CSV table of C-alpha atoms and ligand atoms in Angstrom, one decimal:
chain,number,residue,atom,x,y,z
A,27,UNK,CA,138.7,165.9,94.9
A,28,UNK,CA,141.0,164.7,98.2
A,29,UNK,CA,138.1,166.0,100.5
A,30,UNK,CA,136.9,163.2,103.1
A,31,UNK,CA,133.6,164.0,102.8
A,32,UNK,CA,131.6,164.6,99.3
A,33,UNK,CA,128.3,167.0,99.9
A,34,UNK,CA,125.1,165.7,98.5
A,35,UNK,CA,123.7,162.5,97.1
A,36,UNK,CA,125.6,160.4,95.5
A,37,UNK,CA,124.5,159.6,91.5
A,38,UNK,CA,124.1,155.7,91.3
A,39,UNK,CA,123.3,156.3,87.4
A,40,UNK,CA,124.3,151.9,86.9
A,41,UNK,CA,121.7,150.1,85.3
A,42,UNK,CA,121.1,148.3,88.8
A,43,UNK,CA,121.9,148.7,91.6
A,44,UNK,CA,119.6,151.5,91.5
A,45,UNK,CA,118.5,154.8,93.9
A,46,UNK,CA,116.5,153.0,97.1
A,47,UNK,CA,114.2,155.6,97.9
A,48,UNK,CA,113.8,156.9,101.4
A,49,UNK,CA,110.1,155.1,101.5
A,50,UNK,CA,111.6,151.9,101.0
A,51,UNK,CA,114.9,152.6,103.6
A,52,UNK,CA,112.3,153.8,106.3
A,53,UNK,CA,110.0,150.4,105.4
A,54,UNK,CA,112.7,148.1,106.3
A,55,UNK,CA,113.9,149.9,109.2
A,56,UNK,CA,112.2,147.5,111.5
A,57,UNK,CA,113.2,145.0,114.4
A,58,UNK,CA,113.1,141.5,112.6
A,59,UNK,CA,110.2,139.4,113.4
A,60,UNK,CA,109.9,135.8,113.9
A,61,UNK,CA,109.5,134.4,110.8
A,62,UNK,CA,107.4,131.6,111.4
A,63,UNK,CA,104.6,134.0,113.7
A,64,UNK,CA,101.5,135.5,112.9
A,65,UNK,CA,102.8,139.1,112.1
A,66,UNK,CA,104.7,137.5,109.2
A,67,UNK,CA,102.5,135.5,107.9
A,68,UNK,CA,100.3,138.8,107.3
A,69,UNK,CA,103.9,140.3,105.6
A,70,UNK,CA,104.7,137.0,103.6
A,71,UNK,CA,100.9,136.6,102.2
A,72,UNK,CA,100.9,140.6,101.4
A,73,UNK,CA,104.3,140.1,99.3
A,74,UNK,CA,103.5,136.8,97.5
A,75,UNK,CA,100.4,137.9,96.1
A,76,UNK,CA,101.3,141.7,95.6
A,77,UNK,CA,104.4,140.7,93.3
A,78,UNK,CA,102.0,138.3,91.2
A,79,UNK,CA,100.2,142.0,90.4
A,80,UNK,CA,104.0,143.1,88.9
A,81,UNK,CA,104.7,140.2,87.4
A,82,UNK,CA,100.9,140.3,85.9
A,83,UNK,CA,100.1,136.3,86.6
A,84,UNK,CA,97.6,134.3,88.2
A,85,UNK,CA,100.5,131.7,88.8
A,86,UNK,CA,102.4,131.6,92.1
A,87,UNK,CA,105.6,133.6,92.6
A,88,UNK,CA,108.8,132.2,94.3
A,89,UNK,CA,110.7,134.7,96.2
A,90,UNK,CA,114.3,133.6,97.3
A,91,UNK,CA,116.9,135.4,99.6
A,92,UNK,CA,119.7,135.3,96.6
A,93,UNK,CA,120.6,137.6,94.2
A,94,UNK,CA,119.7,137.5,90.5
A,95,UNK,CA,122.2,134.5,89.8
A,96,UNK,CA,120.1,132.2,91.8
A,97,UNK,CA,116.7,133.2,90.1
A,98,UNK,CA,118.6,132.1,87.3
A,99,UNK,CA,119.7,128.9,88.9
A,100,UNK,CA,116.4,128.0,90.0
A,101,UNK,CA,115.2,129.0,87.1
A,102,UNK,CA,116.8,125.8,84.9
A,103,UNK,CA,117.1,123.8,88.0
A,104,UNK,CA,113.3,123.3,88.6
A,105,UNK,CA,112.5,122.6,84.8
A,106,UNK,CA,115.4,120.7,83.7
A,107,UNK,CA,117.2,117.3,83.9
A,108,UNK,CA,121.0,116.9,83.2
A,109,UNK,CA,121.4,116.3,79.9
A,110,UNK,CA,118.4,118.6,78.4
A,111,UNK,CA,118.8,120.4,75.7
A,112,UNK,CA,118.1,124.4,75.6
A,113,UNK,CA,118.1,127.0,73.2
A,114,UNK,CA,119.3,130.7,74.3
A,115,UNK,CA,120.4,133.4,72.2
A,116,UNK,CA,123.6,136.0,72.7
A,117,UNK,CA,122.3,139.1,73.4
A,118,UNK,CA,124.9,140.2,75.3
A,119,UNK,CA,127.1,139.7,78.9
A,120,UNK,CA,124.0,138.2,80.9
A,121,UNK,CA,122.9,135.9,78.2
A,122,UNK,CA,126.5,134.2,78.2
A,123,UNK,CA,126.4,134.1,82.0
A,124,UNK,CA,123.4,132.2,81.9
A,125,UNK,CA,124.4,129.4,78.9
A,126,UNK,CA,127.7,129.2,81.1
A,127,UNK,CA,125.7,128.5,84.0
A,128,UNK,CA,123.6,125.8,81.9
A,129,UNK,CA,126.6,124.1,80.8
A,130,UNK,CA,127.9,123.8,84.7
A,131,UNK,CA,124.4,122.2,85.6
A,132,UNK,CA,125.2,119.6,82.7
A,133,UNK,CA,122.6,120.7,80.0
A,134,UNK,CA,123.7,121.5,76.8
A,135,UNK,CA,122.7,124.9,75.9
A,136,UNK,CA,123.1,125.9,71.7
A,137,UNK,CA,123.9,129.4,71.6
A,138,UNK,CA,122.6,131.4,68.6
A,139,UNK,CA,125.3,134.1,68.2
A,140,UNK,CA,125.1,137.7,67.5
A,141,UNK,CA,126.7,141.0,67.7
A,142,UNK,CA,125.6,142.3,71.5
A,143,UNK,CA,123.4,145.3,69.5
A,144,UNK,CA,120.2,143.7,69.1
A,145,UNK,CA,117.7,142.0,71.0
A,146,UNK,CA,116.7,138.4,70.7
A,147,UNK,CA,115.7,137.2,66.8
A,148,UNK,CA,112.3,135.5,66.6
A,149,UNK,CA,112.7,134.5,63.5
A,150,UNK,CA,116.1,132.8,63.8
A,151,UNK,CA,115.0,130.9,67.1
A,152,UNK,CA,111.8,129.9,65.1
A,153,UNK,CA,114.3,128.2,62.1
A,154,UNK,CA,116.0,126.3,64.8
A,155,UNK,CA,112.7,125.2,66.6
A,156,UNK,CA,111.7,124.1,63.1
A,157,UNK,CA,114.6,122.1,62.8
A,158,UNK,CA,114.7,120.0,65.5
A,159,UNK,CA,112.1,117.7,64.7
A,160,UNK,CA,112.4,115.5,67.7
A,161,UNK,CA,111.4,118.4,70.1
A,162,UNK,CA,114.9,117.2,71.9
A,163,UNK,CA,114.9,121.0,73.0
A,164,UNK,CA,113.4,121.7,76.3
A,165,UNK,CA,113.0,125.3,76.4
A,166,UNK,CA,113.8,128.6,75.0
A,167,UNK,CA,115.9,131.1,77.3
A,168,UNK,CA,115.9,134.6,76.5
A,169,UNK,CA,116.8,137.8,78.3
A,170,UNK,CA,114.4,140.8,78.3
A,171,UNK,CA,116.8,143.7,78.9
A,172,UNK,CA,120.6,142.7,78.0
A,173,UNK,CA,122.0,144.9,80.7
A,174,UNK,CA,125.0,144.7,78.9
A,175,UNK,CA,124.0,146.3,76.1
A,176,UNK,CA,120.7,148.3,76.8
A,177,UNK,CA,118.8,145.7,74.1
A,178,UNK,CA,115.2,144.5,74.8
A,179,UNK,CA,113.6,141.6,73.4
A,180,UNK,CA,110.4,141.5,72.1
A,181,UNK,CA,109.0,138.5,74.0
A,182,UNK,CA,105.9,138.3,72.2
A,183,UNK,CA,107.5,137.7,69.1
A,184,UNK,CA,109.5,135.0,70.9
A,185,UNK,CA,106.3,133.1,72.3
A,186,UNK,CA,104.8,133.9,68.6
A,187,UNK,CA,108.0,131.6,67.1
A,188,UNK,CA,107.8,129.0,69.3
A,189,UNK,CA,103.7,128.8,68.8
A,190,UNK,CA,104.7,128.9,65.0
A,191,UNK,CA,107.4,125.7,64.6
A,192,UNK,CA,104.8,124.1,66.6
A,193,UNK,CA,107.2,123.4,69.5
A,194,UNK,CA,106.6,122.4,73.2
A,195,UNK,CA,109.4,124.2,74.5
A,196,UNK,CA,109.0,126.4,77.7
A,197,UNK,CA,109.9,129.6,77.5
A,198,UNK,CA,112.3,131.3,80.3
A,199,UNK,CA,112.8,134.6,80.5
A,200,UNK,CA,115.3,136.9,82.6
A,201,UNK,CA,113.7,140.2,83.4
A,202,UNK,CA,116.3,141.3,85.9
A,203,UNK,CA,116.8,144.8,84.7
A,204,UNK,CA,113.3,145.2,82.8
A,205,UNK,CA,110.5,143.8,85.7
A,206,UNK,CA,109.0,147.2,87.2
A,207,UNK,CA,110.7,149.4,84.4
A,208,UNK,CA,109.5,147.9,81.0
A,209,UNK,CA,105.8,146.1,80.1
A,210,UNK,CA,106.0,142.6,81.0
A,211,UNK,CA,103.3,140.2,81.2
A,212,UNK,CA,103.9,137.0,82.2
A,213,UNK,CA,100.5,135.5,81.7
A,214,UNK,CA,99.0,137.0,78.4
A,215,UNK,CA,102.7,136.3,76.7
A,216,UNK,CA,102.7,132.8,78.1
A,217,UNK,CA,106.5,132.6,79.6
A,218,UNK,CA,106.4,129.5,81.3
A,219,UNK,CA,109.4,130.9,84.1
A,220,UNK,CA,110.2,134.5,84.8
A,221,UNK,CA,113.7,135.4,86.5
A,222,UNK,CA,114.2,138.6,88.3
A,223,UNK,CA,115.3,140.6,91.4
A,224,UNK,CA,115.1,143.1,93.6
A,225,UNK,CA,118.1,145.9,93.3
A,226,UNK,CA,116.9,147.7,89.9
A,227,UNK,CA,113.2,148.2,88.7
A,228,UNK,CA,111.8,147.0,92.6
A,229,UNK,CA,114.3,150.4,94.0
A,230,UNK,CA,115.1,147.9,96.4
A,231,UNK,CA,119.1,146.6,97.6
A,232,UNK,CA,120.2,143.4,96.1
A,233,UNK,CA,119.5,140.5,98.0
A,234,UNK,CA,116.0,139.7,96.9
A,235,UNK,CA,115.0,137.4,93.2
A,236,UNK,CA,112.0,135.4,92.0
A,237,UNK,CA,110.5,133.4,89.8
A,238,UNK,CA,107.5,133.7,88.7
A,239,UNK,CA,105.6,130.7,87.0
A,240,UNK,CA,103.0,128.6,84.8
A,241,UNK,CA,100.9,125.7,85.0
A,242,UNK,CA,103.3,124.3,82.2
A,243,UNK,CA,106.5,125.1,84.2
A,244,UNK,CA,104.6,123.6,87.2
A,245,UNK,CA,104.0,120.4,85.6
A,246,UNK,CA,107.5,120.1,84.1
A,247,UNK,CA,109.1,120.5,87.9
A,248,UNK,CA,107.6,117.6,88.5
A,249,UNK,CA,109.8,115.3,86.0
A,250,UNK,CA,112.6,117.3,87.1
A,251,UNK,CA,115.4,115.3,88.0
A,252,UNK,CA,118.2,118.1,88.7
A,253,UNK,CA,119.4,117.8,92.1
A,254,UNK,CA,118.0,120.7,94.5
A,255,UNK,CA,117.1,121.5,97.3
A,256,UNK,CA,117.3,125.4,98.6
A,257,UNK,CA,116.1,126.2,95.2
A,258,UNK,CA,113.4,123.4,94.8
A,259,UNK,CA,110.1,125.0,94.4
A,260,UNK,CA,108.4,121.9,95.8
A,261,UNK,CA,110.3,122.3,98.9
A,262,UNK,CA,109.0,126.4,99.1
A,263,UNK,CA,104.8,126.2,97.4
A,264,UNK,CA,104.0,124.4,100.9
A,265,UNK,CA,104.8,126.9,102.9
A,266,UNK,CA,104.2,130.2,100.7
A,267,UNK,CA,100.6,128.7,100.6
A,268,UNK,CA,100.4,129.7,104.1
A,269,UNK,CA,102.4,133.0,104.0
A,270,UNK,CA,105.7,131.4,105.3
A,271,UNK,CA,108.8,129.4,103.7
A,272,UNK,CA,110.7,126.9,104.6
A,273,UNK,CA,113.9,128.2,105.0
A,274,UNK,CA,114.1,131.7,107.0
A,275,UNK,CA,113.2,134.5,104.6
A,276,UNK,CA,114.9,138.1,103.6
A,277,UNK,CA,112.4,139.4,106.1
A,278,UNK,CA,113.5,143.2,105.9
A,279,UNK,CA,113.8,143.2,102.4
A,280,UNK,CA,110.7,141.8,102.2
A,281,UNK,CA,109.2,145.1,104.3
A,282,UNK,CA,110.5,147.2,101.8
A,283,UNK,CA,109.0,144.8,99.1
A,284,UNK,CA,105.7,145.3,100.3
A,285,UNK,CA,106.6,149.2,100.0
A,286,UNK,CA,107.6,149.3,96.7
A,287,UNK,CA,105.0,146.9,95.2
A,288,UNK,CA,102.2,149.7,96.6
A,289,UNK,CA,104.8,152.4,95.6
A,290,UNK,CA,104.5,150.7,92.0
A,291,UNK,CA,100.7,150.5,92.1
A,292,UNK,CA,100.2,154.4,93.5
A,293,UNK,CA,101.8,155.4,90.6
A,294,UNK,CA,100.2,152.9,88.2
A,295,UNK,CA,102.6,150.5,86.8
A,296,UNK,CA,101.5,152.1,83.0
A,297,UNK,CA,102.8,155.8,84.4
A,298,UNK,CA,105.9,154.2,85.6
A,299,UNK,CA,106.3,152.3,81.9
A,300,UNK,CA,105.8,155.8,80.5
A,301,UNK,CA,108.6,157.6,82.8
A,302,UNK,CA,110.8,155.1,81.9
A,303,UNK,CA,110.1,155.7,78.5
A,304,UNK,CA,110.6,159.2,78.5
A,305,UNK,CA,114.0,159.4,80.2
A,306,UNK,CA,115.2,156.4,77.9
A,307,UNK,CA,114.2,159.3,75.0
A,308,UNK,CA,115.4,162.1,76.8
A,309,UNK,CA,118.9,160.3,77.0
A,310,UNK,CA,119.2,159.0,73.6
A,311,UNK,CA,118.8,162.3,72.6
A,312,UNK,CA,121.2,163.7,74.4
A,313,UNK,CA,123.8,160.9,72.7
A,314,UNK,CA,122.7,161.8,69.5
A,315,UNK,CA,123.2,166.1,70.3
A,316,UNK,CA,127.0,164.9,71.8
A,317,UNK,CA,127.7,162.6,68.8
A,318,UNK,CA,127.9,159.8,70.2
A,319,UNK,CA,126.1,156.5,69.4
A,320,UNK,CA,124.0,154.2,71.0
A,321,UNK,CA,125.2,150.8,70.7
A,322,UNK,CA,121.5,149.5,69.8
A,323,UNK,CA,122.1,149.6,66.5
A,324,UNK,CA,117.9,149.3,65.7
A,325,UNK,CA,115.0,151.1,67.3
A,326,UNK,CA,112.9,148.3,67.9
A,327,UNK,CA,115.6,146.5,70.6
A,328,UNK,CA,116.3,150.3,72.6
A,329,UNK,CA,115.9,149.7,76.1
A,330,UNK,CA,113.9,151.9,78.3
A,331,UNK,CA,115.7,151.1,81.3
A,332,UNK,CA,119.5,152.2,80.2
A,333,UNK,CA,121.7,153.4,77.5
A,334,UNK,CA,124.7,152.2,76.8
A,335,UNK,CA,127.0,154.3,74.4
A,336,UNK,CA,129.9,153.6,71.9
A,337,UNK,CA,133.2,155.4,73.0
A,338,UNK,CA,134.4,157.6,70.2
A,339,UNK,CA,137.6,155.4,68.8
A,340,UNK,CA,140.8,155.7,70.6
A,341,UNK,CA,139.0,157.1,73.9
A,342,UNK,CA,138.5,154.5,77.2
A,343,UNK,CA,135.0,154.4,78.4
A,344,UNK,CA,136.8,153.4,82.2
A,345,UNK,CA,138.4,156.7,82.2
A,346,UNK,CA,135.6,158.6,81.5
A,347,UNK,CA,134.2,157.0,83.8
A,348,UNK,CA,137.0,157.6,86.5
A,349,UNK,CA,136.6,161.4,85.7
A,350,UNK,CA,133.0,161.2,86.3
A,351,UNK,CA,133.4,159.5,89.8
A,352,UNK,CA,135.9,161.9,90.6
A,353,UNK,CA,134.4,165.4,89.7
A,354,UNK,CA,131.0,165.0,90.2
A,355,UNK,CA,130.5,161.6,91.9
A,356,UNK,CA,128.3,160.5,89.6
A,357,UNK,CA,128.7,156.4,89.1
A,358,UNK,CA,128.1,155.3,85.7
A,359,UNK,CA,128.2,151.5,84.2
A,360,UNK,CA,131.4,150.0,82.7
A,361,UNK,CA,131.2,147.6,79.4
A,362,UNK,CA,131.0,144.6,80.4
A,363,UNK,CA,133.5,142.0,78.7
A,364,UNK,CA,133.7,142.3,75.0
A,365,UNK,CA,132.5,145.9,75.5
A,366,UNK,CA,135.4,146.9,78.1
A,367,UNK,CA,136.4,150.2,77.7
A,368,UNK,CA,134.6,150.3,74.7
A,369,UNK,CA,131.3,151.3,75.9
A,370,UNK,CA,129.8,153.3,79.6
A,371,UNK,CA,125.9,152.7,80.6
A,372,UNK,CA,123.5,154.7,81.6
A,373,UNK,CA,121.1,153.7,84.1
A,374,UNK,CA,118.1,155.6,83.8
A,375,UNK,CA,115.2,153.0,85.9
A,376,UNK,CA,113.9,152.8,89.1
A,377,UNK,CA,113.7,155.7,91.3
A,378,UNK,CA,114.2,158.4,88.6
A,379,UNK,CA,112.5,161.8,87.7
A,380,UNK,CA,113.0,164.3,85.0
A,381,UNK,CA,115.6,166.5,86.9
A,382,UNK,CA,117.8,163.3,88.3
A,383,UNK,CA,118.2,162.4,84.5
A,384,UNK,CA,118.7,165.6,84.2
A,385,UNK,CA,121.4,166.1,86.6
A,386,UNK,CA,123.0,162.5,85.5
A,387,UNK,CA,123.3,163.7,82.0
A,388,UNK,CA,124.9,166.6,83.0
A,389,UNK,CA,127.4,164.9,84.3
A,390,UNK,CA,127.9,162.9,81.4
A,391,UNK,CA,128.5,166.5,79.6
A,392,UNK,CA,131.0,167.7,81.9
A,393,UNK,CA,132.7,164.6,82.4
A,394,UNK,CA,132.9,164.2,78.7
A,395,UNK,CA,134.8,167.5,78.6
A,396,UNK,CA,137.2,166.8,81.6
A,397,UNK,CA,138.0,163.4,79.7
A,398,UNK,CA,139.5,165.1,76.8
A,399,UNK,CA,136.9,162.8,74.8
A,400,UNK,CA,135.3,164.7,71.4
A,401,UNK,CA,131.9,165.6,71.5
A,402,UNK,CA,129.8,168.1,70.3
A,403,UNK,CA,127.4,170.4,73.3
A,404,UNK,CA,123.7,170.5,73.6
A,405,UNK,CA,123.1,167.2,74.9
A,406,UNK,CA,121.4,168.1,78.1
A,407,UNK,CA,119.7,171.0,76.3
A,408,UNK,CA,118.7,168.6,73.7
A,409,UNK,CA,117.1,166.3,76.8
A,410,UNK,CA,115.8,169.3,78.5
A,411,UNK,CA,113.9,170.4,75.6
A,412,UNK,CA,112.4,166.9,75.1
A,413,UNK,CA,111.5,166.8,78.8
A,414,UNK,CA,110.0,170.6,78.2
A,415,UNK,CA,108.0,169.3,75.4
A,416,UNK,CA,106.7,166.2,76.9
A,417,UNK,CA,105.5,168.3,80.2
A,418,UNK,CA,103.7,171.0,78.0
A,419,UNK,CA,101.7,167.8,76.1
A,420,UNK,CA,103.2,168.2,73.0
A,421,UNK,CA,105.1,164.9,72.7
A,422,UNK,CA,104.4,161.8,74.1
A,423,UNK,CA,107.7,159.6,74.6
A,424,UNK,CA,108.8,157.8,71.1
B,25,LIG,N1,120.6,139.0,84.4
B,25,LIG,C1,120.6,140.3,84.1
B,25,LIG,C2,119.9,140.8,82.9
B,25,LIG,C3,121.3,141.2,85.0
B,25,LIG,O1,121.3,142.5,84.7
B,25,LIG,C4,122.0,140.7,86.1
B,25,LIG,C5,122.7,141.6,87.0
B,25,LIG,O2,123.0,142.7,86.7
B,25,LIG,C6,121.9,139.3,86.3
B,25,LIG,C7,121.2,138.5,85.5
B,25,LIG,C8,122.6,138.7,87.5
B,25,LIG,O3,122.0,139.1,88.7
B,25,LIG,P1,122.8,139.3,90.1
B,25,LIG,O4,124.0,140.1,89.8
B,25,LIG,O5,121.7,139.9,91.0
B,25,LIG,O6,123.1,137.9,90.5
């Protein structure tokens, strides 16, 4: 449509960015406050201990004003010394962003390869740990949810390999698209550093990541020898152990963090697992009644916090995707890289409820149609019903 103004809400159906609920908008719409005063301190003590509750530790959590990328950053930089050796596996786009960003800090990250439609293999990481005798590997990097490819990995299994070759290696892990959306459990799976951030599970705008940590990551900063400074969590524990930091803070974001962590909690963190569980079904349902496949190609990896499906040969997931904006301004998520064209995502975390899916996979129907691109009907009926079925107590999600 040519008209200037387009009536409605918009549908941000990306897996991240995601939907900031009014709650959170209202939260933040406040004058900023000094950041080194008293009514701060009460906001910066409320926020460091609330988001040790998501990230289920008794270990301290590092909140920077960055977006994911530098959760990453700080992530290898507090751990790590040039030269280090680190073991990561290709799950997907972010995976590859993050061994690129190891090779730039001068460590030498081995890459175990795969096919972007699983998640991480235990067992293959275990083989290498076994292998490498000298323990010249200095930790394990593994992302949670491959936003790239809607792929979890089971981290358990992960800390269960490492425990298994017998390997000191700390365990990192990227939970940008999965904190607040999927199960994770920082303490009882002992990660030693957990990367995430703010725009997707949190319902909050970018500009907000963390790290979240272990007595084991703790001691290994201390023989760090990477050069840092804004990143350095020695510079930042100081001051958080009073409620401030050292640098000045994301202060409004951090209002609407303090929202959404009791938003999270009022609704139980096990009920929000669950939702997300449920819509993940819902959708991949819907696939299944167009046609269509999910690029997981195994049920154990499917991601509950967004689908990303195969493009029927011949047909451009970009645009389908341009019809979709167009129509019914729904914003889906393009394939990133390897997948250009080839795949679209669907986000389906954060602020979502049975009818937004709903409505999202409606689009997907229509804009299916409008795109010329094959598929078979029933897909939101095929969602609906599953929705319908789950609200009578029938089913529980898969
Ligand atoms: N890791 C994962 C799994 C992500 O999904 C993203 C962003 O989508 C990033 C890292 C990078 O985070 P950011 O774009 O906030 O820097």
């Amino acid at each position: 449509s040519n008209a200037a103004r387009v009536a409605g809400r918009h549908f941000l159906q990306i897996p991240g960015p995601t939907p900031v609920p009014d709650r959170i908008l209202r939260a933040m719409d406040m004058p900023t406050i000094d950041h080194r005063g008293p009514e701060f301190q009460k906001l910066g003590k409320r926020v460091l201990e609330g988001m040790k509750s998501v990230f289920k530790t008794a270990n301290p959590v590092i909140i920077y004003p960055a977006s994911g990328t530098g959760a990453w950053e700080a992530a290898l930089a507090n751990v790590l010394s040039p030269g280090d050796k680190v073991l990561m596996f290709e799950t997907g786009h972010f995976a590859t962003l993050w061994k690129n960003m190891a090779i730039k800090l001068g460590l030498h990250p081995e890459f175990i390869a795969s096919d972007w439609r699983i998640g991480a293999d235990a067992a293959a990481i275990e083989a290498r740990l076994r292998e490498d005798k000298n323990h010249d590997i200095k930790a394990v990097c593994v992302v949670h949810n491959e936003t790239s490819t809607g792929c979890i990995s089971l981290i358990p299994e992960v800390r269960k390999a490492i425990d298994a070759a017998g390997h000191p290696a700390l365990l990192l892990v990227d939970t940008i698209s999965s904190l607040a959306s999927i199960d994770f459990r920082h303490d009882e799976w002992g990660v030693d550093v957990t990367v995430s951030g703010s725009q997707k599970g949190l319902m909050l705008p970018p500009g907000l990541s963390f790290n979240a940590l272990s007595p084991k990551a703790l001691a290994a900063a201390k023989k760090s020898t990477m050069p840092k400074l804004f990143w350095s969590w020695e510079e930042m524990l100081p001051h958080n152990e009073k409620g401030y930091f050292p640098y000045t803070p994301g202060t409004n974001l951090l209002y609407g963090l303090a929202e959404a962590i009791d938003m999270l909690h009022e609704e139980g963190l096990d009920n929000v697992f669950a939702r997300h569980d449920r819509h993940a079904e819902a959708t991949r349902r819907a696939v299944r009644a167009w046609g269509l496949e999910v690029l997981c190609r195994d049920p154990k990896y499917y991601s509950s916090s967004l689908t990303a499906v195969l493009m029927p040969e011949g047909h451009d997931a970009d645009a389908f995707r341009e019809k979709t904006l167009n129509h019914f301004d729904m914003s889906l998520g393009t394939g990133l890289t390897k997948l250009s064209g080839r795949v679209f995502r669907i986000g389906h975390l954060g602020d979502t409820n049975d009818l937004t899916i709903l409505g999202a996979l409606s689009g997907v129907e229509m804009g299916l149609s409008v795109a010329g691109v094959p598929h078979r009907k029933g897909g939101v009926q095929a969602a609906m019903d599953y929705l319908t079925d789950c609200a009578r107590g029938t089913l529980s999600a898969a």
